[in-house]
Coordinates of N, CA, C and O in Angstrom, one line a residue:
M14 N 102.5 82.4 125.4 CA 102.7 81.1 126.1 C 102.2 81.2 127.5 O 101.6 80.3 128.0
K15 N 102.4 82.4 128.1 CA 102.1 82.5 129.6 C 100.5 82.5 129.7 O 100.0 81.9 130.7
C16 N 99.8 83.0 128.7 CA 98.3 83.0 128.8 C 97.8 81.6 128.8 O 96.9 81.2 129.5
V17 N 98.4 80.8 127.9 CA 97.9 79.4 127.8 C 98.3 78.6 129.0 O 97.5 77.8 129.5
A18 N 99.5 78.9 129.5 CA 99.9 78.2 130.7 C 99.1 78.6 131.9 O 98.7 77.8 132.8
G19 N 98.6 79.9 131.9 CA 97.7 80.3 133.0 C 96.4 79.7 132.9 O 95.8 79.3 133.9
L20 N 95.9 79.5 131.7 CA 94.6 78.8 131.5 C 94.8 77.4 131.9 O 93.9 76.8 132.5
L21 N 95.9 76.8 131.6 CA 96.2 75.4 131.9 C 96.2 75.2 133.5 O 95.6 74.3 134.0
F22 N 96.8 76.2 134.2 CA 96.8 76.1 135.6 C 95.4 76.2 136.2 O 95.1 75.5 137.1
F23 N 94.6 77.0 135.6 CA 93.2 77.2 136.0 C 92.5 75.8 135.8 O 91.7 75.4 136.7
V24 N 92.7 75.2 134.7 CA 92.0 73.9 134.4 C 92.5 72.8 135.3 O 91.7 72.0 135.8
L25 N 93.9 72.8 135.5 CA 94.4 71.7 136.3 C 94.4 71.9 137.8 O 94.5 71.0 138.5
D26 N 94.1 73.1 138.2 CA 93.9 73.3 139.6 C 92.6 72.9 140.1 O 91.8 73.7 140.5
L27 N 92.3 71.7 139.9 CA 91.0 71.1 140.3 C 90.8 71.1 141.8 O 91.8 71.0 142.5
P28 N 89.6 71.3 142.2 CA 89.4 71.3 143.6 C 89.7 70.0 144.3 O 89.5 68.9 143.6
R29 N 90.3 70.0 145.4 CA 90.6 68.8 146.1 C 89.4 68.3 146.8 O 88.5 69.1 147.4
V30 N 89.2 67.0 146.7 CA 87.9 66.4 147.3 C 88.2 65.9 148.7 O 89.2 65.2 148.8
A31 N 87.3 66.3 149.6 CA 87.4 65.7 150.9 C 86.1 65.2 151.3 O 85.0 65.7 150.9
A32 N 86.0 64.1 152.1 CA 84.7 63.6 152.6 C 84.2 64.5 153.6 O 84.8 64.9 154.5
G33 N 82.9 64.9 153.4 CA 82.2 65.7 154.4 C 81.3 64.9 155.2 O 81.1 63.7 155.1
G34 N 80.5 65.6 156.1 CA 79.5 64.9 157.0 C 78.4 64.3 156.2 O 78.0 64.9 155.2
G35 N 77.9 63.2 156.6 CA 76.7 62.6 156.0 C 76.9 62.0 154.7 O 76.0 61.9 153.9
G36 N 78.2 61.8 154.3 CA 78.5 61.2 153.0 C 78.6 62.2 151.9 O 78.8 61.8 150.8
A37 N 78.3 63.5 152.1 CA 78.4 64.5 151.1 C 79.8 64.8 150.7 O 80.8 64.6 151.5
T38 N 80.0 65.2 149.5 CA 81.4 65.6 149.1 C 81.6 67.1 149.2 O 80.7 67.9 148.8
V39 N 82.7 67.5 149.8 CA 83.0 68.9 150.0 C 84.2 69.2 149.2 O 85.2 68.5 149.2
F40 N 84.1 70.3 148.4 CA 85.2 70.8 147.6 C 86.0 71.9 148.4 O 85.4 72.8 148.8
T41 N 87.3 71.7 148.5 CA 88.1 72.8 149.1 C 89.1 73.3 148.1 O 89.5 72.5 147.2
H42 N 89.6 74.4 148.3 CA 90.6 75.0 147.4 C 91.6 75.7 148.2 O 91.4 76.7 148.8
D43 N 92.9 75.2 148.2 CA 93.9 75.8 149.0 C 94.9 76.7 148.2 O 95.8 77.3 148.7
G44 N 94.6 76.9 146.9 CA 95.3 77.9 146.1 C 96.5 77.4 145.4 O 97.2 78.0 144.6
D45 N 97.0 76.1 145.7 CA 98.1 75.6 145.1 C 97.8 74.8 143.8 O 96.8 73.9 143.8
P46 N 98.4 75.0 142.7 CA 98.1 74.3 141.5 C 98.6 72.9 141.6 O 99.5 72.6 142.3
V47 N 97.8 72.0 140.9 CA 98.1 70.6 140.9 C 99.5 70.3 140.1 O 100.2 69.5 140.5
L48 N 99.6 71.1 139.1 CA 100.8 71.0 138.2 C 101.4 72.3 138.1 O 100.9 73.3 137.7
K49 N 102.8 72.3 138.4 CA 103.6 73.5 138.3 C 104.5 73.4 137.1 O 105.3 72.5 137.0
M50 N 104.4 74.4 136.2 CA 105.2 74.4 135.0 C 106.7 74.5 135.3 O 107.5 74.0 134.6
A51 N 107.0 75.2 136.4 CA 108.4 75.4 136.8 C 109.1 74.1 137.2 O 110.3 73.9 137.1
D52 N 108.3 73.1 137.7 CA 108.8 71.8 138.1 C 109.1 70.9 137.0 O 109.7 69.9 137.1
I53 N 108.6 71.2 135.8 CA 108.8 70.4 134.6 C 110.0 70.8 133.8 O 110.1 72.0 133.3
S54 N 111.0 70.0 133.7 CA 112.3 70.4 133.1 C 112.3 70.1 131.6 O 113.0 70.8 130.9
D55 N 111.5 69.2 131.1 CA 111.6 68.9 129.7 C 110.7 69.9 128.9 O 109.5 70.0 129.2
D56 N 111.3 70.5 127.9 CA 110.6 71.5 127.1 C 109.5 70.9 126.3 O 108.4 71.5 126.1
F57 N 109.7 69.7 125.7 CA 108.7 69.0 124.9 C 107.4 68.8 125.7 O 106.3 69.0 125.3
V58 N 107.6 68.3 127.0 CA 106.4 68.1 127.8 C 105.7 69.4 128.1 O 104.5 69.5 128.2
R59 N 106.5 70.5 128.4 CA 105.8 71.8 128.6 C 105.0 72.2 127.4 O 103.9 72.6 127.6
H60 N 105.6 72.1 126.2 CA 104.9 72.5 125.0 C 103.6 71.6 124.8 O 102.6 72.1 124.4
L61 N 103.8 70.3 125.1 CA 102.7 69.4 124.9 C 101.6 69.7 125.9 O 100.4 69.7 125.5
I62 N 101.9 70.1 127.1 CA 100.9 70.4 128.1 C 100.1 71.7 127.7 O 98.9 71.8 127.8
C63 N 100.9 72.7 127.1 CA 100.2 73.9 126.6 C 99.4 73.7 125.4 O 98.4 74.3 125.2
A64 N 99.9 72.9 124.5 CA 99.2 72.7 123.2 C 98.1 71.7 123.1 O 97.2 71.8 122.3
L65 N 98.2 70.7 124.0 CA 97.2 69.6 124.0 C 95.8 70.1 124.1 O 94.9 69.7 123.4
P66 N 95.5 71.0 125.1 CA 94.1 71.4 125.2 C 93.6 72.1 124.0 O 92.5 72.0 123.5
L67 N 94.5 72.9 123.3 CA 94.1 73.7 122.1 C 93.8 72.7 121.0 O 92.9 72.9 120.2
M68 N 94.7 71.6 120.9 CA 94.5 70.6 119.8 C 93.2 69.9 120.0 O 92.5 69.6 119.1
L69 N 92.9 69.5 121.3 CA 91.7 68.8 121.5 C 90.5 69.6 121.2 O 89.5 69.1 120.6
V70 N 90.5 70.9 121.5 CA 89.3 71.8 121.1 C 89.2 71.9 119.6 O 88.1 71.8 119.1
G71 N 90.3 72.0 118.9 CA 90.3 72.0 117.4 C 89.7 70.7 116.9 O 88.9 70.8 115.9
I72 N 90.1 69.6 117.4 CA 89.6 68.3 116.9 C 88.1 68.2 117.2 O 87.3 67.8 116.3
M73 N 87.7 68.7 118.4 CA 86.3 68.6 118.7 C 85.5 69.5 117.8 O 84.4 69.2 117.4
S74 N 86.0 70.6 117.4 CA 85.4 71.6 116.5 C 85.2 70.9 115.1 O 84.2 71.1 114.5
L75 N 86.3 70.3 114.7 CA 86.2 69.6 113.3 C 85.1 68.5 113.4 O 84.4 68.3 112.4
I76 N 85.0 67.8 114.4 CA 84.0 66.7 114.6 C 82.6 67.3 114.6 O 81.7 66.8 113.9
F77 N 82.5 68.5 115.3 CA 81.2 69.2 115.2 C 80.8 69.6 113.8 O 79.7 69.4 113.5
V78 N 81.7 70.1 113.1 CA 81.5 70.6 111.7 C 81.0 69.4 110.9 O 80.1 69.5 110.0
V79 N 81.8 68.3 111.0 CA 81.4 67.1 110.2 C 80.0 66.6 110.5 O 79.2 66.3 109.6
V80 N 79.7 66.5 111.8 CA 78.3 66.1 112.2 C 77.3 67.1 111.7 O 76.3 66.6 111.2
L81 N 77.5 68.4 111.8 CA 76.6 69.3 111.3 C 76.4 69.2 109.8 O 75.3 69.3 109.3
Y82 N 77.5 69.0 109.1 CA 77.5 68.9 107.6 C 76.6 67.7 107.2 O 75.8 67.7 106.3
K83 N 76.9 66.6 107.8 CA 76.2 65.3 107.5 C 74.7 65.5 107.8 O 73.9 65.0 106.9
G84 N 74.4 66.2 108.9 CA 72.9 66.4 109.2 C 72.2 67.3 108.2 O 71.2 67.0 107.7
L85 N 73.0 68.3 107.7 CA 72.4 69.2 106.7 C 72.3 68.5 105.3 O 71.3 68.8 104.6
M86 N 73.2 67.7 105.0 CA 73.2 67.0 103.7 C 72.0 66.0 103.6 O 71.7 65.6 102.5
R87 N 71.6 65.5 104.7 CA 70.6 64.5 104.7 C 69.1 65.2 104.5 O 68.2 64.5 104.2
K88 N 69.1 66.5 104.7 CA 67.8 67.2 104.5 C 67.4 67.2 103.1 O 68.2 67.3 102.1
A89 N 66.1 67.0 102.8 CA 65.5 67.1 101.5 C 65.5 68.5 101.0 O 65.2 69.4 101.8
T90 N 65.8 68.8 99.7 CA 65.8 70.1 99.1 C 65.1 70.1 97.8 O 64.9 69.1 97.1
G91 N 64.6 71.3 97.4 CA 64.2 71.5 96.0 C 63.1 70.6 95.5 O 62.0 70.5 96.1
A92 N 63.4 69.8 94.5 CA 62.5 68.9 93.8 C 62.0 67.8 94.8 O 60.9 67.3 94.7
A93 N 62.9 67.4 95.7 CA 62.6 66.3 96.6 C 61.4 66.7 97.5 O 60.7 65.8 98.0
I94 N 61.2 68.0 97.8 CA 60.1 68.4 98.6 C 59.1 69.2 97.8 O 58.3 69.9 98.3
E95 N 59.1 69.0 96.4 CA 58.2 69.5 95.5 C 58.1 71.1 95.5 O 57.1 71.7 95.4
V96 N 59.3 71.7 95.6 CA 59.5 73.1 95.5 C 60.7 73.3 94.6 O 61.8 73.6 95.0
P97 N 60.5 73.2 93.3 CA 61.6 73.3 92.3 C 62.2 74.8 92.3 O 63.3 74.9 91.9
K98 N 61.4 75.7 92.7 CA 61.9 77.1 92.7 C 63.1 77.3 93.7 O 63.9 78.1 93.6
L99 N 63.1 76.4 94.7 CA 64.1 76.5 95.7 C 65.5 76.1 95.1 O 66.5 76.7 95.4
D100 N 65.5 75.2 94.2 CA 66.7 74.8 93.5 C 67.2 76.0 92.6 O 68.4 76.3 92.6
Y101 N 66.3 76.7 92.0 CA 66.7 77.9 91.2 C 67.3 79.0 92.1 O 68.3 79.6 91.8
L102 N 66.6 79.2 93.3 CA 67.1 80.3 94.2 C 68.5 79.8 94.8 O 69.4 80.6 94.9
A103 N 68.7 78.5 95.0 CA 69.9 78.0 95.6 C 71.0 78.2 94.5 O 72.2 78.6 94.9
S104 N 70.8 78.0 93.2 CA 71.8 78.2 92.3 C 72.2 79.7 92.1 O 73.4 80.0 91.9
K105 N 71.2 80.6 92.3 CA 71.5 82.0 92.3 C 72.4 82.4 93.4 O 73.3 83.2 93.3
V106 N 72.1 81.9 94.6 CA 72.9 82.2 95.8 C 74.3 81.7 95.6 O 75.3 82.3 95.9
K107 N 74.4 80.5 95.0 CA 75.7 79.9 94.9 C 76.6 80.7 93.9 O 77.7 81.0 94.2
T108 N 76.0 81.1 92.7 CA 76.8 81.9 91.8 C 77.1 83.3 92.4 O 78.3 83.7 92.1
G109 N 76.2 83.9 93.1 CA 76.6 85.1 93.7 C 77.6 85.0 94.8 O 78.6 85.8 94.9
S110 N 77.7 83.9 95.6 CA 78.7 83.7 96.6 C 80.0 83.5 95.9 O 81.0 83.9 96.4
I111 N 80.0 82.7 94.8 CA 81.3 82.4 94.1 C 81.9 83.7 93.6 O 83.1 83.9 93.7
A112 N 81.0 84.5 93.0 CA 81.5 85.8 92.5 C 82.0 86.7 93.6 O 83.1 87.3 93.4
F113 N 81.4 86.7 94.7 CA 81.9 87.5 95.9 C 83.2 87.0 96.3 O 84.2 87.8 96.6
L114 N 83.4 85.7 96.4 CA 84.6 85.1 96.9 C 85.8 85.4 96.0 O 86.9 85.7 96.4
K115 N 85.5 85.4 94.7 CA 86.6 85.7 93.7 C 87.0 87.1 93.8 O 88.3 87.4 93.8
E116 N 86.1 88.0 94.0 CA 86.4 89.4 94.1 C 87.2 89.7 95.5 O 88.1 90.4 95.6
E117 N 86.7 89.0 96.6 CA 87.3 89.2 97.8 C 88.7 88.6 97.8 O 89.7 89.3 98.3
Y118 N 89.0 87.4 97.2 CA 90.3 86.9 97.2 C 91.2 87.7 96.3 O 92.5 87.7 96.6
K119 N 90.7 88.4 95.3 CA 91.6 89.3 94.5 C 92.2 90.4 95.4 O 93.4 90.6 95.3
Y120 N 91.4 91.0 96.2 CA 91.9 92.1 97.0 C 92.7 91.5 98.2 O 93.7 92.1 98.6
L121 N 92.3 90.4 98.8 CA 93.0 89.8 99.9 C 94.4 89.3 99.4 O 95.3 89.5 100.3
S122 N 94.5 88.8 98.2 CA 95.8 88.3 97.8 C 96.8 89.5 97.7 O 98.0 89.4 98.0
V123 N 96.3 90.6 97.2 CA 97.2 91.8 97.1 C 97.6 92.2 98.5 O 98.8 92.6 98.8
Y124 N 96.7 92.3 99.5 CA 96.9 92.6 100.8 C 98.0 91.7 101.5 O 98.9 92.2 102.1
V125 N 97.9 90.4 101.3 CA 98.8 89.4 101.8 C 100.2 89.6 101.2 O 101.2 89.5 101.9
V126 N 100.2 89.8 99.9 CA 101.5 90.0 99.2 C 102.2 91.2 99.8 O 103.5 91.2 100.0
V127 N 101.5 92.3 99.9 CA 102.1 93.6 100.5 C 102.7 93.3 101.8 O 103.8 93.7 102.2
W128 N 101.9 92.6 102.7 CA 102.4 92.4 104.1 C 103.5 91.3 104.1 O 104.3 91.4 105.0
A129 N 103.6 90.4 103.1 CA 104.7 89.5 103.1 C 105.9 90.2 102.7 O 107.0 89.8 103.1
I130 N 105.8 91.2 101.8 CA 107.0 92.0 101.4 C 107.5 92.8 102.6 O 108.7 92.9 102.8
V131 N 106.6 93.4 103.4 CA 107.0 94.2 104.5 C 107.6 93.4 105.5 O 108.5 93.5 106.2

């Protein structure tokens, strides 16, 4: 939890903005975090502050996967691009990957059960 809180301090310790000469913006850093976890007494709020950035990154990752999936599914394949051999090769890859996953899950399930007992 301290690592996540440390990361959060880094993110929330945004530079303070002060007006500089000629209308330019000058960033200063005095070393004090904007938000101090020790000052927050409610445990729920502390956990929320630590978990919220991770949840947001997870949601953004899922959105990225959905967008990527939709883009790939729109692409023409096999007979649609007049290369029927592509469909044949795709079916071979699919059956091979399914066989590999069945074999992998067989060994993985034994491993998980052993560690669940321990």
